[in-house]
Amino acid sequence: MASTPPPTLSSVSPPVPSYVVALADDLSGAAETACALGGPVRLSLNAVAVAETAAAHDLVVDLDTRRLPPAEAAYAVRTALRAAQAGPPRLLYKKVDSQLRGHLAAEAAAYAEGAEAVVIAAALPAAGRTVTGGVVHVKGVPLHLTDGWRAERASAPRSLAEALSGLPVRTVPLDVVRSGPAALGAEFRRIAASGAHPAPDAETDADLDTVAAVALRLGPGFRLLGSGGLAAALGRALLRPAAITSLPAAVTSPPAPLASPPTSSGDGTPLLFVVGTAEPGAVAQIAHLTALGAHHVPLDPADLAAGTVRLPRTAAAPALTVLSIEGSAGPRPGAGRALSTALGALAAAYPGRPDLVLTGGETARTTLDALDIRELEPLGEIHHGAVHSRTSDGRRVVTRPGSYGAEDSLLRIALALRPHLAPATAAP
């Protein structure tokens, strides 16, 4: 069904600032948000950037708070929020995980301080994640009945209200979201007047477009908090010239086995995939790369945590190499940061200054930290959530949330970065 155009802001009062400061809790989510907003953007790994940036572009900051205790995560959000408010007028946005992971309650409470209300929309239709009745669904299944939290210490919340425990939240049913901007705006105001925060249901991008446009019409007292889907709706509502684009689709047919590993890019730069996700689909994604001729190095998690892993000499030879954490023993709840840090250090020591493909927000952050990379220039998306960026010294980096991507995700990324490999996937 054809989508309807997003509501415009021609009647907004007071005037809406043109640029956004978005705060994210992990790097892959920050990169997703930077592309979703669609305008000229700076993506920083340093919270100090909130106070230093000018207002001529969007700013997305990875606060890297998932690794922190809840109180420290809230303090990081509160500090960044104050710095943003002290600068030139910009819209505020808080990016949260569409599966509600991270310190959602603590960070949302800090973000809500001083606001008339926070409009909360966690739906991400592009990834099959919707919200109905205040419950997040993943491809139609309630979140708490999926395995989306398999690597977490706690169980998945049964509702947004449970995830935001301590913050008064009121669900806005889908029929109200679709009843028209005036009715929805009145409902947001009614909930705010009661001392609570509206959490509208959403199943489509059109629903999120309505939510974003209505919240903006209500003025800066109503702040937005949500997924990359809501960030994209915000970008569309602002009607700015596009600066971030989707890259051309890569070839996605199954690759034919090669007699020898593929050569590197024209300038000899190797391509290193660092797969830090605990998602079961990662195994099939890696298989597509090995069929293309990539060298796969599975790493024992115990050895990785102990710091005893050394890459075999052959791992530095092929143009395409995959480092991953061997997962036959299942996920290790609570061990993610330590393993990601060790994996990142190993990736940073890889010879040849490779271009990087980093899956999982923690893995992306620890790898770039080990390389002392503090800022990225987003160039576009290879597919939803797979963000292609450039570092200040010209290295290419792709970040992707661990739970994103179809079985051919890593293959599509490889072909986008190394187009000369595409003929190898063509049918004979």
Short mmCIF file of C-alpha atoms in Angstrom, two decimals:
data_model
loop_
_atom_site.label_atom_id
_atom_site.label_comp_id
_atom_site.label_asym_id
_atom_site.label_seq_id
_atom_site.Cartn_x
_atom_site.Cartn_y
_atom_site.Cartn_z
CA MET A 1 0.00 0.00 0.00
CA ALA A 2 1.37 3.41 -0.92
CA SER A 3 2.40 5.50 2.05
CA THR A 4 0.85 8.88 2.63
CA PRO A 5 3.11 11.94 2.75
CA PRO A 6 4.14 12.99 6.26
CA PRO A 7 2.30 15.89 7.85
CA THR A 8 4.06 19.21 7.29
CA LEU A 9 4.94 21.85 9.85
CA SER A 10 3.57 24.89 8.06
CA SER A 11 1.39 25.75 11.05
CA VAL A 12 3.96 25.15 13.75
CA SER A 13 4.13 27.78 16.46
CA PRO A 14 6.53 28.67 17.98
CA PRO A 15 9.12 28.28 15.19
CA VAL A 16 10.89 24.91 15.20
CA PRO A 17 14.72 24.91 15.15
CA SER A 18 16.12 23.37 11.98
CA TYR A 19 18.72 21.15 13.61
CA VAL A 20 18.74 18.35 16.15
CA VAL A 21 20.89 17.18 19.04
CA ALA A 22 20.33 13.45 19.48
CA LEU A 23 21.66 11.42 22.39
CA ALA A 24 22.19 7.67 21.94
CA ASP A 25 23.28 4.97 24.35
CA ASP A 26 25.38 2.94 21.89
CA LEU A 27 27.30 3.56 18.69
CA SER A 28 25.34 1.50 16.18
CA GLY A 29 22.15 3.22 17.35
CA ALA A 30 23.83 6.61 17.09
CA ALA A 31 24.90 5.89 13.50
CA GLU A 32 21.40 4.67 12.65
CA THR A 33 19.97 7.91 14.05
CA ALA A 34 22.44 10.07 12.14
CA CYS A 35 21.30 8.52 8.86
CA ALA A 36 17.64 8.53 9.87
CA LEU A 37 17.58 12.28 10.53
CA GLY A 38 18.66 12.81 6.94
CA GLY A 39 20.22 16.26 7.26
CA PRO A 40 23.83 17.44 7.47
CA VAL A 41 25.17 15.64 10.52
CA ARG A 42 28.14 15.16 12.79
CA LEU A 43 28.46 11.85 14.66
CA SER A 44 30.62 12.12 17.75
CA LEU A 45 31.90 9.55 20.24
CA ASN A 46 32.69 12.34 22.69
CA ALA A 47 29.98 13.87 24.88
CA VAL A 48 31.97 17.11 25.07
CA ALA A 49 30.88 17.73 21.47
CA VAL A 50 27.39 18.66 22.70
CA ALA A 51 28.72 21.90 24.14
CA GLU A 52 31.19 22.66 21.36
CA THR A 53 29.16 22.20 18.18
CA ALA A 54 27.58 24.97 16.12
CA ALA A 55 23.93 24.90 15.09
CA ALA A 56 24.54 24.49 11.35
CA HIS A 57 24.03 20.71 11.36
CA ASP A 58 22.54 17.88 13.36
CA LEU A 59 24.68 16.41 16.10
CA VAL A 60 24.35 12.79 17.20
CA VAL A 61 26.39 11.75 20.24
CA ASP A 62 27.05 8.23 21.43
CA LEU A 63 27.06 8.56 25.21
CA ASP A 64 28.10 4.89 25.50
CA THR A 65 25.92 4.42 28.56
CA ARG A 66 24.86 0.80 28.27
CA ARG A 67 28.05 -0.25 30.03
CA LEU A 68 27.40 2.09 32.98
CA PRO A 69 25.31 1.58 36.13
CA PRO A 70 21.85 3.17 35.80
CA ALA A 71 22.66 6.19 37.98
CA GLU A 72 25.79 6.99 35.97
CA ALA A 73 23.88 6.55 32.70
CA ALA A 74 21.25 9.01 33.93
CA TYR A 75 23.97 11.47 34.94
CA ALA A 76 25.52 11.27 31.46
CA VAL A 77 22.17 12.06 29.85
CA ARG A 78 21.47 14.90 32.30
CA THR A 79 24.90 16.45 31.70
CA ALA A 80 24.61 16.24 27.90
CA LEU A 81 21.08 17.65 28.05
CA ARG A 82 22.21 20.69 30.02
CA ALA A 83 25.07 21.29 27.60
CA ALA A 84 22.70 21.11 24.63
CA GLN A 85 20.27 23.55 26.23
CA ALA A 86 23.10 26.02 26.91
CA GLY A 87 24.00 26.20 23.22
CA PRO A 88 22.17 27.51 20.16
CA PRO A 89 18.49 26.50 19.82
CA ARG A 90 18.21 22.93 18.60
CA LEU A 91 15.63 20.19 18.86
CA LEU A 92 16.28 17.46 21.39
CA TYR A 93 16.00 13.75 20.62
CA LYS A 94 16.74 10.73 22.79
CA LYS A 95 17.46 7.53 20.87
CA VAL A 96 16.47 4.29 22.59
CA ASP A 97 16.71 0.67 21.59
CA SER A 98 13.60 -0.61 19.78
CA GLN A 99 13.80 -3.77 21.91
CA LEU A 100 14.00 -1.62 25.07
CA ARG A 101 17.49 -2.71 26.11
CA GLY A 102 19.80 -0.46 28.07
CA HIS A 103 19.01 1.76 31.06
CA LEU A 104 15.75 2.97 29.57
CA ALA A 105 13.97 3.98 32.79
CA ALA A 106 16.91 5.87 34.30
CA GLU A 107 17.83 7.67 31.08
CA ALA A 108 14.24 8.56 30.19
CA ALA A 109 13.68 10.02 33.65
CA ALA A 110 16.79 12.18 33.30
CA TYR A 111 15.75 13.25 29.80
CA ALA A 112 12.27 14.20 31.06
CA GLU A 113 13.59 16.65 33.64
CA GLY A 114 12.34 20.14 32.81
CA ALA A 115 10.08 18.96 29.96
CA GLU A 116 6.35 19.45 29.78
CA ALA A 117 6.19 15.86 28.55
CA VAL A 118 8.23 13.28 26.68
CA VAL A 119 6.54 11.64 23.69
CA ILE A 120 7.73 8.02 23.64
CA ALA A 121 7.58 5.94 20.43
CA ALA A 122 9.76 2.83 20.28
CA ALA A 123 8.30 1.31 17.10
CA LEU A 124 10.66 0.54 14.23
CA PRO A 125 8.47 -0.71 11.37
CA ALA A 126 11.43 -1.18 8.99
CA ALA A 127 12.70 -3.95 11.31
CA GLY A 128 9.27 -5.44 11.99
CA ARG A 129 9.03 -3.87 15.44
CA THR A 130 5.68 -2.33 16.29
CA VAL A 131 3.90 -1.11 19.42
CA THR A 132 0.26 -1.95 20.07
CA GLY A 133 -1.50 -1.67 23.39
CA GLY A 134 1.72 -0.30 24.88
CA VAL A 135 3.52 -3.59 24.10
CA VAL A 136 6.49 -3.90 21.75
CA HIS A 137 6.05 -6.64 19.17
CA VAL A 138 8.80 -8.17 17.03
CA LYS A 139 7.30 -9.45 13.78
CA GLY A 140 3.97 -9.81 15.53
CA VAL A 141 5.28 -11.53 18.68
CA PRO A 142 5.32 -9.68 22.03
CA LEU A 143 8.89 -8.78 22.92
CA HIS A 144 8.87 -10.74 26.19
CA LEU A 145 8.04 -13.92 24.25
CA THR A 146 11.00 -13.53 21.87
CA ASP A 147 14.70 -14.22 22.46
CA GLY A 148 15.68 -10.59 21.92
CA TRP A 149 17.02 -10.32 25.45
CA ARG A 150 18.97 -13.59 25.40
CA ALA A 151 22.27 -11.88 26.19
CA GLU A 152 20.83 -9.65 28.94
CA ARG A 153 20.92 -10.36 32.67
CA ALA A 154 17.22 -9.54 33.07
CA SER A 155 14.04 -10.64 31.31
CA ALA A 156 12.47 -8.52 28.61
CA PRO A 157 9.79 -6.12 29.88
CA ARG A 158 6.18 -6.97 29.11
CA SER A 159 5.30 -3.40 28.19
CA LEU A 160 6.69 0.07 27.70
CA ALA A 161 5.23 1.06 31.05
CA GLU A 162 7.17 -1.75 32.73
CA ALA A 163 10.37 -0.79 30.90
CA LEU A 164 9.91 2.81 32.07
CA SER A 165 9.08 1.90 35.66
CA GLY A 166 9.09 5.03 37.80
CA LEU A 167 8.14 7.33 34.93
CA PRO A 168 4.36 7.80 34.59
CA VAL A 169 3.43 6.70 31.06
CA ARG A 170 0.04 6.60 29.35
CA THR A 171 -0.53 4.52 26.22
CA VAL A 172 -2.15 6.33 23.30
CA PRO A 173 -4.09 3.70 21.31
CA LEU A 174 -3.63 3.34 17.58
CA ASP A 175 -7.11 4.61 16.78
CA VAL A 176 -6.29 7.89 18.53
CA VAL A 177 -2.95 8.16 16.69
CA ARG A 178 -4.89 7.84 13.43
CA SER A 179 -7.75 10.13 14.43
CA GLY A 180 -6.04 13.24 13.06
CA PRO A 181 -3.38 15.70 14.25
CA ALA A 182 -5.79 17.88 16.21
CA ALA A 183 -7.21 14.98 18.23
CA LEU A 184 -3.81 13.48 18.82
CA GLY A 185 -2.36 16.80 19.92
CA ALA A 186 -5.25 17.25 22.36
CA GLU A 187 -4.57 13.80 23.80
CA PHE A 188 -0.87 14.56 24.24
CA ARG A 189 -1.76 17.75 26.08
CA ARG A 190 -4.33 15.99 28.27
CA ILE A 191 -1.78 13.34 29.29
CA ALA A 192 0.89 15.98 29.96
CA ALA A 193 -1.55 17.98 32.11
CA SER A 194 -2.09 14.87 34.23
CA GLY A 195 1.65 14.70 34.95
CA ALA A 196 2.29 11.72 32.68
CA HIS A 197 4.05 11.10 29.36
CA PRO A 198 2.26 9.94 26.18
CA ALA A 199 3.41 6.68 24.60
CA PRO A 200 1.60 6.39 21.26
CA ASP A 201 1.13 3.03 19.57
CA ALA A 202 2.56 2.79 16.04
CA GLU A 203 2.62 0.10 13.37
CA THR A 204 3.77 2.05 10.31
CA ASP A 205 6.08 4.86 9.33
CA ALA A 206 2.97 6.93 8.63
CA ASP A 207 1.96 6.53 12.29
CA LEU A 208 5.41 7.76 13.36
CA ASP A 209 5.21 10.67 10.90
CA THR A 210 2.00 11.78 12.60
CA VAL A 211 3.48 11.43 16.08
CA ALA A 212 6.59 13.45 15.22
CA ALA A 213 4.70 16.24 13.45
CA VAL A 214 2.13 16.60 16.24
CA ALA A 215 4.81 16.66 18.94
CA LEU A 216 6.68 19.39 17.07
CA ARG A 217 3.54 21.49 16.75
CA LEU A 218 3.18 21.41 20.55
CA GLY A 219 6.50 23.20 20.99
CA PRO A 220 9.86 22.47 22.66
CA GLY A 221 8.23 21.49 25.96
CA PHE A 222 7.33 18.19 24.30
CA ARG A 223 10.51 16.19 23.74
CA LEU A 224 10.82 13.13 21.53
CA LEU A 225 12.23 9.80 22.70
CA GLY A 226 12.21 6.76 20.48
CA SER A 227 13.75 4.43 17.95
CA GLY A 228 15.50 5.13 14.69
CA GLY A 229 12.03 5.01 13.14
CA LEU A 230 10.88 8.05 15.09
CA ALA A 231 14.16 9.80 14.27
CA ALA A 232 13.47 9.27 10.57
CA ALA A 233 9.97 10.66 11.02
CA LEU A 234 11.47 13.72 12.73
CA GLY A 235 13.85 14.21 9.81
CA ARG A 236 10.99 14.01 7.32
CA ALA A 237 8.92 16.48 9.33
CA LEU A 238 11.71 19.05 9.27
CA LEU A 239 11.70 19.08 5.45
CA ARG A 240 15.39 19.86 5.04
CA PRO A 241 17.64 19.22 2.03
CA ALA A 242 18.83 15.62 2.17
CA ALA A 243 22.44 15.07 3.13
CA ILE A 244 22.45 11.32 3.90
CA THR A 245 21.43 8.85 1.23
CA SER A 246 20.79 5.16 0.80
CA LEU A 247 23.61 3.57 -1.15
CA PRO A 248 22.85 1.58 -4.30
CA ALA A 249 21.60 -1.92 -3.56
CA ALA A 250 24.31 -4.52 -3.70
CA VAL A 251 24.00 -7.85 -5.47
CA THR A 252 22.19 -10.26 -3.16
CA SER A 253 22.13 -13.57 -5.05
CA PRO A 254 24.02 -16.45 -3.38
CA PRO A 255 27.75 -16.31 -4.13
CA ALA A 256 29.47 -19.03 -6.09
CA PRO A 257 32.42 -20.66 -4.25
CA LEU A 258 35.78 -19.25 -5.32
CA ALA A 259 38.89 -21.24 -6.04
CA SER A 260 40.98 -18.71 -4.09
CA PRO A 261 40.26 -15.87 -1.64
CA PRO A 262 39.23 -12.55 -3.21
CA THR A 263 41.77 -9.82 -3.67
CA SER A 264 41.53 -6.61 -1.68
CA SER A 265 40.41 -3.21 -2.95
CA GLY A 266 42.36 -1.45 -5.66
CA ASP A 267 44.60 0.29 -3.14
CA GLY A 268 45.33 -2.96 -1.29
CA THR A 269 43.22 -2.13 1.76
CA PRO A 270 41.92 -5.29 3.47
CA LEU A 271 38.37 -5.52 4.79
CA LEU A 272 37.85 -6.76 8.34
CA PHE A 273 34.47 -7.88 9.67
CA VAL A 274 34.21 -7.87 13.47
CA VAL A 275 31.06 -9.74 14.47
CA GLY A 276 30.42 -9.19 18.15
CA THR A 277 26.72 -9.96 18.22
CA ALA A 278 25.11 -12.86 20.10
CA GLU A 279 22.33 -13.08 17.52
CA PRO A 280 21.81 -16.62 16.12
CA GLY A 281 21.49 -15.22 12.59
CA ALA A 282 25.15 -14.15 12.64
CA VAL A 283 26.24 -17.71 11.82
CA ALA A 284 24.32 -17.73 8.53
CA GLN A 285 25.49 -14.20 7.72
CA ILE A 286 29.11 -15.22 8.17
CA ALA A 287 28.55 -18.30 6.00
CA HIS A 288 27.75 -16.04 3.04
CA LEU A 289 31.13 -14.36 3.46
CA THR A 290 33.07 -17.62 3.74
CA ALA A 291 31.32 -18.80 0.57
CA LEU A 292 32.68 -15.64 -1.04
CA GLY A 293 36.18 -16.65 0.03
CA ALA A 294 36.56 -14.74 3.30
CA HIS A 295 38.82 -16.16 5.99
CA HIS A 296 36.81 -16.78 9.18
CA VAL A 297 38.53 -16.76 12.57
CA PRO A 298 36.12 -17.90 15.34
CA LEU A 299 37.48 -16.92 18.75
CA ASP A 300 36.98 -18.85 21.95
CA PRO A 301 35.26 -16.50 24.44
CA ALA A 302 37.21 -17.81 27.43
CA ASP A 303 40.52 -17.25 25.67
CA LEU A 304 39.34 -13.86 24.42
CA ALA A 305 38.37 -12.72 27.93
CA ALA A 306 41.69 -14.00 29.29
CA GLY A 307 43.64 -12.05 26.69
CA THR A 308 45.39 -15.15 25.36
CA VAL A 309 44.07 -15.01 21.78
CA ARG A 310 46.59 -14.42 19.03
CA LEU A 311 45.50 -14.24 15.42
CA PRO A 312 47.01 -16.98 13.27
CA ARG A 313 49.40 -15.67 10.69
CA THR A 314 47.10 -16.72 7.86
CA ALA A 315 44.40 -14.39 9.22
CA ALA A 316 46.32 -11.35 8.01
CA ALA A 317 46.69 -12.61 4.44
CA PRO A 318 43.19 -12.63 2.86
CA ALA A 319 41.55 -9.41 1.73
CA LEU A 320 38.35 -10.36 3.57
CA THR A 321 38.63 -11.59 7.15
CA VAL A 322 35.90 -12.25 9.72
CA LEU A 323 36.54 -12.23 13.45
CA SER A 324 33.67 -13.59 15.56
CA ILE A 325 33.07 -14.97 19.03
CA GLU A 326 32.46 -18.71 18.94
CA GLY A 327 28.95 -19.20 20.34
CA SER A 328 28.35 -22.93 20.66
CA ALA A 329 28.07 -22.60 24.45
CA GLY A 330 25.27 -20.04 24.08
CA PRO A 331 25.12 -16.40 25.17
CA ARG A 332 26.93 -15.25 28.29
CA PRO A 333 24.66 -12.73 30.00
CA GLY A 334 26.62 -9.82 31.45
CA ALA A 335 29.86 -10.73 29.69
CA GLY A 336 29.22 -8.67 26.58
CA ARG A 337 31.32 -5.62 27.43
CA ALA A 338 34.40 -7.57 28.48
CA LEU A 339 34.27 -9.72 25.36
CA SER A 340 33.61 -6.71 23.12
CA THR A 341 36.56 -4.85 24.64
CA ALA A 342 38.88 -7.77 24.01
CA LEU A 343 37.52 -8.25 20.51
CA GLY A 344 37.90 -4.54 19.78
CA ALA A 345 41.52 -4.54 20.93
CA LEU A 346 42.24 -7.53 18.73
CA ALA A 347 40.61 -5.86 15.73
CA ALA A 348 42.53 -2.63 16.34
CA ALA A 349 45.80 -4.56 16.20
CA TYR A 350 44.94 -6.18 12.87
CA PRO A 351 47.66 -5.35 10.32
CA GLY A 352 47.20 -3.37 7.14
CA ARG A 353 44.89 -0.63 8.45
CA PRO A 354 41.74 -2.36 7.18
CA ASP A 355 38.37 -0.89 6.45
CA LEU A 356 35.99 -2.11 9.16
CA VAL A 357 32.55 -3.67 9.39
CA LEU A 358 31.45 -3.72 13.03
CA THR A 359 28.26 -5.46 14.17
CA GLY A 360 26.86 -4.79 17.61
CA GLY A 361 27.00 -1.40 19.32
CA GLU A 362 29.47 -2.44 22.02
CA THR A 363 31.83 -4.05 19.51
CA ALA A 364 31.73 -0.96 17.32
CA ARG A 365 32.46 1.35 20.21
CA THR A 366 35.27 -0.66 21.77
CA THR A 367 36.97 -1.13 18.40
CA LEU A 368 36.89 2.58 17.58
CA ASP A 369 37.97 3.44 21.12
CA ALA A 370 40.98 1.15 20.73
CA LEU A 371 41.81 2.97 17.48
CA ASP A 372 41.26 6.39 19.13
CA ILE A 373 38.61 7.31 16.53
CA ARG A 374 36.38 10.00 18.08
CA GLU A 375 34.19 11.09 15.18
CA LEU A 376 32.57 9.61 12.07
CA GLU A 377 31.16 11.21 8.95
CA PRO A 378 28.07 9.18 7.94
CA LEU A 379 27.85 8.72 4.17
CA GLY A 380 24.75 6.57 3.76
CA GLU A 381 23.05 3.27 4.49
CA ILE A 382 23.87 0.04 2.69
CA HIS A 383 20.68 -1.43 4.09
CA HIS A 384 18.55 -0.39 7.05
CA GLY A 385 20.83 0.13 10.05
CA ALA A 386 24.05 -0.70 8.16
CA VAL A 387 25.61 2.76 8.14
CA HIS A 388 28.64 3.49 5.97
CA SER A 389 30.86 6.20 7.47
CA ARG A 390 34.29 7.70 6.95
CA THR A 391 36.89 8.60 9.56
CA SER A 392 38.87 11.83 9.51
CA ASP A 393 41.85 9.98 8.01
CA GLY A 394 39.81 8.30 5.26
CA ARG A 395 39.20 4.83 6.69
CA ARG A 396 35.80 3.39 5.83
CA VAL A 397 33.70 2.01 8.68
CA VAL A 398 30.31 0.27 8.58
CA THR A 399 28.38 -0.09 11.82
CA ARG A 400 25.25 -2.22 12.21
CA PRO A 401 23.16 -3.20 15.24
CA GLY A 402 23.65 -6.86 16.03
CA SER A 403 19.97 -7.73 15.69
CA TYR A 404 19.59 -6.13 12.25
CA GLY A 405 19.96 -7.54 8.79
CA ALA A 406 18.76 -10.51 6.77
CA GLU A 407 20.88 -13.57 6.10
CA ASP A 408 22.71 -11.78 3.28
CA SER A 409 23.43 -8.63 5.32
CA LEU A 410 27.20 -9.03 5.59
CA LEU A 411 27.44 -10.08 1.96
CA ARG A 412 25.61 -6.95 0.85
CA ILE A 413 27.97 -4.84 2.94
CA ALA A 414 31.02 -6.59 1.46
CA LEU A 415 29.81 -5.97 -2.09
CA ALA A 416 29.00 -2.33 -1.36
CA LEU A 417 32.52 -1.73 -0.07
CA ARG A 418 34.23 -3.99 -2.62
CA PRO A 419 32.13 -3.71 -5.81
CA HIS A 420 34.71 -5.67 -7.82
CA LEU A 421 33.56 -8.81 -5.98
CA ALA A 422 30.03 -8.52 -7.37
CA PRO A 423 30.68 -10.49 -10.61
CA ALA A 424 31.60 -13.50 -8.47
CA THR A 425 27.99 -13.68 -7.27
CA ALA A 426 26.43 -13.70 -10.70
CA ALA A 427 24.83 -16.90 -11.93
CA PRO A 428 26.99 -18.76 -14.50
#
